[in-house]
Amino acid sequence: MDKPKVVLGVSGGIAAYKACEVLRRLTESGHDVQVVPTEASLHFVGAATWSALSGHPVSTQVWNDVHQVPHVRTGQAADLVVVAPATADLLARAAHGLADDLLTNTLLTARCPVVFAPAMHTEMWEHPATQENVATLRRRGAVVIEPAVGRLTGADTGKGRLPDPGEIFEVCRRILARGTAAPDLAGRHVVISAGGTREPLDPVRYLGNRSSGKQGYALARTAVARGARVTLIEANTGLPDPAGAEVLRAGTAAQLREAVVEAAAGADVVVMAAAVADFRPAVYATGKIKKKDGREPEPVALVRNPDILAEISADRSRPGRIVVGFAAETDDVLANGREKLRRKGCDLLVVNEVGERKTFGSEENEAVVLAADGAEVPVPFGPKEALADTVWDLVAARFG
Ligand code: CTP
């Protein structure tokens, strides 16, 4: 079988050096990569590097090997075009259909999925000109990955960093796996909670649970690849931020509730994949609870935490918003799941059976997705990503 053909466009920003790692990941995982740098980007990484790492000659202009019509062929032959980093200038040229070098010609002739990973200073990213160009590209079906927040060139920090190269590669891998399927969550804002809350008992102890957050992160990554704007609210996962997702942190159920309620106000979909503690200690001891000689410990009194899923499901202030819950059950899995779907009032409920190898901390999952309209979709044992894609298929079908 032919290797999938990827065009890696590189425009002129300091983050160009990180594209070397994107290229390595792509070639090492069996992709045939043609690097198309802009002239400006060669100030940062030279053509010799791209040529050596990709195994192909590299050109910035349409005037080399004209008999092979590279300005048309390169784009036509590609299964995926990814531009990393995409500067403000490159986004502007792409949005306006300019064709003044090989990369912009390639973008005009490509009929495959196109991904832009922008990187620039915060002011340039936030400028209305850039934001309008990004909106135009997204409206036309391109996936534009939100930049990460962090250290920029020089001493400043803010939004505009190129996401981790490994995460950009993950987005590319997922989009290639989808073939020519359109980014069906484009224009949708999805909010996903992931991980497990910790309810503090004293400064050194907490009540927690075994949720790793992997299923929630798989949902975030697949949603980015399907074009969504993703807000991921994570509780105690320690996992690397997925490229393109805005990541917010919450520790306790109360913090998670506040973050979810605020983000949900503007969301089209809310997925509660986090394991939220149902109870918290009634009293937080400000000093460490000590052993007392010869005495049994005091019992710990618990109080109920708010049910975030039920609250969001009951809030009809945003008609059309789709709410998805998760349920981990050990017994009478389906019967409990159906009852929970009714009780929580959500649109979809993903029911997992908890057991050895399944669910907590593992890379795989097996589930049945129950819908409020009575549909029941079994998802066979497999990667958490496959379950995530089934959830998004069902969500996208409900948007019609
Ligand atoms: N959930 C929530 N807020 C809580 C508890 C749970 O939003 N305080 C959400 C979880 O994120 C998950 C779903 O509700 O999407 C299922 O949680 P689960 O704890 O299994 O449901 P419970 O109602 O607590 O049912 P039970 O404890 O009886 O199994």
Coordinates of C-alpha atoms and ligand atoms in Angstrom, one line a residue:
M1 CA 0.0 0.0 0.0
D2 CA 1.2 3.5 -0.8
K3 CA 2.2 5.6 2.2
P4 CA -0.3 8.4 3.0
K5 CA 1.1 11.7 1.4
V6 CA 1.4 14.6 3.7
V7 CA 2.4 18.2 2.8
L8 CA 4.0 19.9 5.8
G9 CA 3.9 23.7 5.2
V10 CA 6.3 25.8 7.3
S11 CA 5.9 29.5 7.5
G12 CA 8.3 32.1 8.9
G13 CA 8.1 32.0 12.7
I14 CA 10.6 31.0 15.3
A15 CA 8.5 27.9 16.1
A16 CA 9.6 26.5 12.7
Y17 CA 12.2 24.5 14.6
K18 CA 9.4 22.6 16.3
A19 CA 8.1 21.5 12.9
C20 CA 11.2 19.3 12.6
E21 CA 9.7 17.1 15.3
V22 CA 6.3 17.1 13.6
L23 CA 8.1 15.9 10.4
R24 CA 10.0 13.2 12.3
R25 CA 6.8 11.8 13.9
L26 CA 5.1 11.8 10.5
T27 CA 7.9 10.0 8.7
E28 CA 8.6 7.5 11.5
S29 CA 4.9 6.5 11.5
G30 CA 4.9 5.7 7.8
H31 CA 3.9 8.9 6.0
D32 CA 5.5 10.3 2.9
V33 CA 6.1 13.9 3.7
Q34 CA 6.8 16.7 1.3
V35 CA 8.0 19.8 3.2
V36 CA 7.0 23.2 1.6
P37 CA 8.6 26.0 3.5
T38 CA 8.0 29.7 2.8
E39 CA 11.0 31.8 1.8
A40 CA 10.8 33.6 5.1
S41 CA 10.8 30.4 7.1
L42 CA 14.3 29.5 5.7
H43 CA 15.7 32.2 8.0
F44 CA 14.7 29.9 10.9
V45 CA 15.3 26.4 9.5
G46 CA 17.2 25.8 6.3
A47 CA 16.2 23.8 3.3
A48 CA 19.0 21.2 3.9
T49 CA 17.3 20.2 7.2
W50 CA 13.9 19.7 5.6
S51 CA 15.4 17.8 2.7
A52 CA 17.5 15.5 4.9
L53 CA 14.6 14.8 7.3
S54 CA 11.9 14.2 4.6
G55 CA 14.1 12.5 2.0
H56 CA 12.7 14.8 -0.7
P57 CA 14.0 17.9 -2.4
V58 CA 12.6 21.1 -1.1
S59 CA 11.4 24.3 -2.9
T60 CA 9.7 27.4 -1.8
Q61 CA 8.8 28.7 -5.3
V62 CA 6.9 27.3 -8.3
W63 CA 9.8 27.9 -10.7
N64 CA 11.8 24.7 -10.0
D65 CA 11.0 21.5 -12.0
V66 CA 8.3 23.4 -13.9
H67 CA 7.8 20.4 -16.2
Q68 CA 6.3 18.5 -13.2
V69 CA 3.9 21.4 -12.6
P70 CA 4.6 21.4 -8.8
H71 CA 2.3 24.3 -8.1
V72 CA -0.7 22.1 -8.9
R73 CA 0.6 18.5 -8.4
T74 CA 1.8 19.0 -4.8
G75 CA -1.6 19.9 -3.5
Q76 CA -3.5 17.5 -5.8
A77 CA -1.5 14.5 -4.6
A78 CA -1.8 15.2 -0.9
D79 CA -3.9 13.2 1.6
L80 CA -3.4 15.9 4.2
V81 CA -1.8 19.4 4.3
V82 CA -0.6 20.7 7.7
V83 CA 0.9 24.1 8.1
A84 CA 3.0 24.4 11.3
P85 CA 3.7 27.0 12.3
A86 CA 1.2 29.1 10.5
T87 CA 2.0 32.8 10.8
A88 CA -0.5 35.7 10.7
D89 CA 0.8 36.5 7.2
L90 CA 0.3 32.9 6.0
L91 CA -3.2 32.7 7.4
A92 CA -4.0 36.0 5.7
R93 CA -2.6 34.8 2.3
A94 CA -4.5 31.5 2.7
A95 CA -7.8 33.2 3.7
H96 CA -7.6 35.6 0.7
G97 CA -6.6 32.9 -1.8
L98 CA -3.3 34.4 -2.7
A99 CA -0.9 32.2 -4.7
D100 CA 2.5 33.9 -4.6
D101 CA 4.6 30.9 -3.6
L102 CA 4.5 27.1 -3.6
L103 CA 2.8 26.8 -0.2
T104 CA -0.1 29.1 -1.1
N105 CA -0.5 27.4 -4.5
T106 CA -0.6 24.1 -2.7
L107 CA -3.3 25.3 -0.4
L108 CA -5.4 26.4 -3.3
T109 CA -5.1 23.1 -5.2
A110 CA -5.4 20.7 -2.2
R111 CA -8.8 19.0 -2.0
C112 CA -7.8 17.0 1.1
P113 CA -8.2 18.0 4.7
V114 CA -6.1 21.1 5.7
V115 CA -4.8 21.8 9.2
F116 CA -3.3 25.1 10.3
A117 CA -1.3 25.3 13.6
P118 CA -0.9 29.0 14.2
A119 CA 1.9 30.5 16.2
M120 CA 2.5 34.2 16.8
H121 CA 2.4 36.8 19.5
T122 CA -0.8 37.2 21.4
E123 CA -1.5 40.7 19.9
M124 CA -1.2 39.4 16.4
W125 CA -3.4 36.4 17.2
E126 CA -6.1 38.5 18.8
H127 CA -6.1 41.2 16.1
P128 CA -9.5 41.3 14.3
A129 CA -7.8 40.8 11.0
T130 CA -6.2 37.5 12.1
Q131 CA -9.4 36.4 13.8
E132 CA -11.5 37.1 10.7
N133 CA -9.0 35.2 8.5
V134 CA -9.2 32.2 11.0
A135 CA -13.0 32.3 10.9
T136 CA -12.9 32.4 7.1
L137 CA -10.6 29.4 6.9
R138 CA -12.7 27.4 9.4
R139 CA -15.9 28.2 7.5
R140 CA -14.3 26.8 4.4
G141 CA -13.6 23.5 6.2
A142 CA -10.0 23.9 7.4
V143 CA -9.1 22.8 10.9
V144 CA -7.3 25.7 12.7
I145 CA -5.8 24.6 15.9
E146 CA -6.1 27.1 18.7
P147 CA -2.6 28.2 19.8
A148 CA -1.4 27.2 23.3
V149 CA -0.8 29.6 26.2
G150 CA 2.7 30.0 27.5
R151 CA 6.1 31.4 27.0
L152 CA 6.5 33.3 23.7
T153 CA 9.7 34.5 22.0
G154 CA 11.4 36.8 24.3
A155 CA 10.3 37.3 27.9
D156 CA 6.5 37.6 27.3
T157 CA 3.9 34.9 27.9
G158 CA 0.4 34.6 26.5
K159 CA -1.7 32.8 23.9
G160 CA 0.2 32.2 20.7
R161 CA 2.6 29.3 21.3
L162 CA 2.7 26.4 18.8
P163 CA 1.2 23.4 20.6
D164 CA 3.4 20.5 21.4
P165 CA 4.6 18.8 18.2
G166 CA 3.5 15.4 19.4
E167 CA 0.0 16.8 19.9
I168 CA 0.0 18.4 16.4
F169 CA 1.0 15.0 15.0
E170 CA -1.9 13.4 16.9
V171 CA -4.3 15.8 15.3
C172 CA -2.9 14.9 11.9
R173 CA -3.1 11.2 12.6
R174 CA -6.8 11.5 13.6
I175 CA -7.7 13.6 10.6
L176 CA -6.0 11.2 8.2
A177 CA -7.9 8.3 9.8
R178 CA -11.1 10.1 9.1
G179 CA -10.3 10.1 5.3
T180 CA -12.3 12.8 3.4
A181 CA -15.0 13.1 6.1
A182 CA -15.8 16.8 6.7
P183 CA -15.0 18.4 10.1
D184 CA -18.6 17.9 11.3
L185 CA -18.1 19.7 14.6
A186 CA -16.8 22.9 12.9
G187 CA -18.4 26.0 14.4
R188 CA -19.5 24.1 17.6
H189 CA -18.2 24.9 21.0
V190 CA -17.8 21.7 23.1
V191 CA -17.1 21.6 26.9
I192 CA -15.6 18.4 28.3
S193 CA -14.8 17.6 31.9
A194 CA -12.2 15.0 32.6
G195 CA -10.4 13.4 35.5
G196 CA -11.5 13.0 39.1
T197 CA -12.2 15.5 41.8
R198 CA -10.4 15.5 45.1
E199 CA -12.2 16.6 48.2
P200 CA -9.8 17.8 50.9
L201 CA -10.1 16.5 54.4
D202 CA -7.1 18.4 55.9
P203 CA -4.0 20.0 54.3
V204 CA -2.5 16.6 53.4
R205 CA -5.4 14.3 52.7
Y206 CA -8.3 14.1 50.3
L207 CA -11.1 11.9 49.2
G208 CA -10.5 10.9 45.6
N209 CA -11.3 8.4 42.9
R210 CA -9.4 6.3 40.3
S211 CA -10.4 8.3 37.2
S212 CA -7.3 8.9 35.0
G213 CA -9.0 11.4 32.6
K214 CA -7.9 9.5 29.5
Q215 CA -11.5 9.1 28.2
G216 CA -12.1 12.8 28.6
Y217 CA -8.8 13.7 26.8
A218 CA -9.7 11.3 24.0
L219 CA -13.0 13.1 23.6
A220 CA -11.1 16.5 23.5
R221 CA -8.5 15.3 20.9
T222 CA -11.1 13.8 18.6
A223 CA -13.3 16.9 18.9
V224 CA -10.4 19.1 17.8
A225 CA -9.8 16.8 14.8
R226 CA -13.5 17.2 13.9
G227 CA -13.2 21.0 13.9
A228 CA -14.8 21.9 17.3
R229 CA -13.7 24.6 19.6
V230 CA -12.9 22.6 22.7
T231 CA -12.8 23.7 26.3
L232 CA -11.4 20.9 28.5
I233 CA -11.9 21.3 32.2
E234 CA -9.5 18.8 33.9
A235 CA -9.4 17.7 37.5
N236 CA -6.1 16.2 38.8
T237 CA -5.1 14.3 35.6
G238 CA -1.5 15.4 35.1
L239 CA -1.9 14.6 31.4
P240 CA -0.3 16.8 28.7
D241 CA -2.6 19.4 27.2
P242 CA -4.2 18.3 23.9
A243 CA -3.3 20.5 21.0
G244 CA -6.0 23.0 20.1
A245 CA -8.0 22.7 23.4
E246 CA -8.4 25.4 25.9
V247 CA -7.5 23.7 29.2
L248 CA -8.9 24.9 32.5
R249 CA -8.1 23.3 35.8
A250 CA -10.4 22.4 38.7
G251 CA -9.5 20.5 41.8
T252 CA -12.7 19.9 43.8
A253 CA -16.3 19.2 42.7
A254 CA -17.2 22.8 43.7
Q255 CA -14.5 24.3 41.5
L256 CA -15.4 21.9 38.7
R257 CA -19.1 23.0 38.9
E258 CA -18.1 26.7 38.8
A259 CA -15.9 26.1 35.7
V260 CA -18.5 23.9 33.9
V261 CA -21.5 26.1 34.5
E262 CA -19.6 29.2 33.3
A263 CA -18.2 27.5 30.1
A264 CA -21.6 25.7 29.4
A265 CA -23.3 29.1 29.1
G266 CA -21.8 29.5 25.6
A267 CA -21.5 25.8 24.7
D268 CA -23.3 23.6 22.1
V269 CA -22.3 20.4 23.8
V270 CA -21.3 19.6 27.4
V271 CA -19.7 16.2 28.1
M272 CA -19.3 15.3 31.8
A273 CA -16.6 12.6 31.6
A274 CA -15.1 13.6 34.9
A275 CA -15.7 11.4 38.0
V276 CA -17.2 13.9 40.4
A277 CA -17.1 13.0 44.1
D278 CA -20.7 12.7 45.2
F279 CA -19.7 13.6 48.8
R280 CA -17.1 15.9 50.5
P281 CA -16.0 16.0 54.1
A282 CA -18.5 18.2 56.0
V283 CA -15.6 20.0 57.8
Y284 CA -12.2 20.9 56.4
A285 CA -9.6 20.6 59.1
T286 CA -7.2 23.6 58.7
G287 CA -4.5 21.7 60.6
K288 CA -3.4 18.1 59.9
I289 CA -5.6 15.6 61.8
K290 CA -3.4 13.8 64.3
K291 CA -3.5 10.4 65.9
K292 CA -4.5 10.5 69.5
D293 CA -2.9 7.9 71.8
G294 CA -5.3 5.1 72.8
R295 CA -8.3 6.7 71.1
E296 CA -10.1 5.5 67.9
P297 CA -10.3 8.1 65.1
E298 CA -13.3 10.4 64.9
P299 CA -15.7 9.4 62.1
V300 CA -15.6 11.6 59.0
A301 CA -19.0 13.3 58.3
L302 CA -19.8 13.8 54.6
V303 CA -22.1 16.1 52.8
R304 CA -23.5 15.9 49.3
N305 CA -21.8 17.7 46.4
P306 CA -24.0 19.4 43.7
D307 CA -24.8 17.2 40.8
I308 CA -23.3 19.1 37.9
L309 CA -24.7 16.9 35.1
A310 CA -28.3 17.1 36.4
E311 CA -28.0 20.9 36.8
I312 CA -26.7 21.4 33.3
S313 CA -29.3 19.0 31.8
A314 CA -32.2 20.8 33.7
D315 CA -31.0 24.2 32.5
R316 CA -33.0 24.9 29.3
S317 CA -31.7 28.5 28.9
R318 CA -29.7 27.3 25.9
P319 CA -32.1 25.4 23.7
G320 CA -30.4 22.8 21.5
R321 CA -27.4 22.3 23.7
I322 CA -26.6 18.6 23.9
V323 CA -25.6 17.2 27.3
V324 CA -23.7 13.9 27.6
G325 CA -23.1 12.0 30.8
F326 CA -21.0 9.0 31.8
A327 CA -21.9 6.2 34.3
A328 CA -19.5 3.6 35.7
E329 CA -21.5 0.7 37.0
T330 CA -20.6 -2.7 38.5
D331 CA -24.0 -4.4 38.6
D332 CA -27.1 -4.4 36.5
V333 CA -25.2 -2.2 34.1
L334 CA -27.9 -1.4 31.5
A335 CA -30.8 -1.2 33.9
N336 CA -28.9 1.2 36.2
G337 CA -27.8 3.1 33.1
R338 CA -31.4 3.6 31.8
E339 CA -32.5 4.7 35.2
K340 CA -29.6 7.1 35.5
L341 CA -30.3 8.6 32.1
R342 CA -33.8 9.4 33.2
R343 CA -32.8 10.7 36.6
K344 CA -30.0 13.0 35.3
G345 CA -32.1 14.2 32.3
C346 CA -29.1 14.2 29.8
D347 CA -29.4 13.5 26.1
L348 CA -26.8 10.8 25.9
L349 CA -25.3 8.6 28.7
V350 CA -22.2 6.5 28.1
V351 CA -22.5 3.4 30.4
N352 CA -19.3 1.6 31.3
E353 CA -19.0 -1.6 33.2
V354 CA -16.2 -1.2 35.7
G355 CA -13.9 -4.1 36.1
E356 CA -10.4 -5.4 35.7
R357 CA -8.6 -3.9 32.6
K358 CA -11.7 -1.9 31.8
T359 CA -12.2 1.8 32.3
F360 CA -9.9 3.2 35.0
G361 CA -6.5 4.1 33.8
S362 CA -6.7 1.8 30.8
E363 CA -6.2 2.8 27.1
E364 CA -9.3 0.9 26.2
N365 CA -13.0 1.0 27.0
E366 CA -16.2 -0.8 26.2
A367 CA -19.6 0.8 26.6
V368 CA -23.2 1.2 25.6
V369 CA -24.3 4.7 24.7
L370 CA -27.9 5.3 25.8
A371 CA -30.0 8.1 24.2
A372 CA -33.0 9.9 25.7
D373 CA -34.9 9.0 22.5
G374 CA -34.5 5.3 23.3
A375 CA -31.5 4.5 21.0
E376 CA -28.9 2.2 22.5
V377 CA -25.5 1.9 20.7
P378 CA -23.1 -0.7 21.9
V379 CA -19.4 0.2 21.4
P380 CA -17.1 -2.9 21.4
F381 CA -13.9 -3.2 23.5
G382 CA -11.4 -0.9 21.9
P383 CA -9.4 2.4 22.1
K384 CA -11.0 5.2 24.1
E385 CA -10.6 7.3 21.0
A386 CA -13.0 4.9 19.1
L387 CA -15.6 5.4 21.9
A388 CA -15.0 9.2 21.7
D389 CA -15.7 9.1 17.9
T390 CA -18.9 7.2 18.5
V391 CA -20.1 9.8 21.0
W392 CA -19.3 12.6 18.5
D393 CA -21.0 10.7 15.7
L394 CA -24.2 10.6 17.8
V395 CA -23.8 14.3 18.8
A396 CA -23.3 15.4 15.2
A397 CA -26.3 13.3 14.0
R398 CA -28.4 15.2 16.6
F399 CA -27.3 18.6 15.2
G400 CA -28.6 17.3 11.9
Ligands
CTP1 N1 -21.8 13.8 38.0 C1 -21.9 15.1 38.2 N2 -21.9 15.6 39.5 C2 -21.8 14.8 40.6 C3 -21.7 13.4 40.4 C4 -21.7 12.9 39.1 O1 -21.9 15.9 37.3 N3 -21.8 15.3 41.8 C5 -21.8 13.2 36.7 C6 -20.5 12.5 36.2 O2 -19.6 13.4 35.6 C7 -21.1 11.5 35.2 C8 -22.5 11.2 35.8 O3 -22.8 12.3 36.6 O4 -21.3 12.1 33.9 C9 -22.6 9.9 36.5 O5 -22.1 10.0 37.8 P1 -22.4 8.8 38.9 O6 -21.6 9.2 40.1 O7 -22.2 7.5 38.3 O8 -23.9 9.0 39.1 P2 -24.7 9.1 40.5 O9 -25.8 9.9 40.2 O10 -23.8 9.5 41.5 O11 -25.2 7.6 40.7 P3 -24.7 6.5 41.8 O12 -23.7 7.1 42.7 O13 -26.0 6.1 42.4 O14 -24.2 5.4 40.9

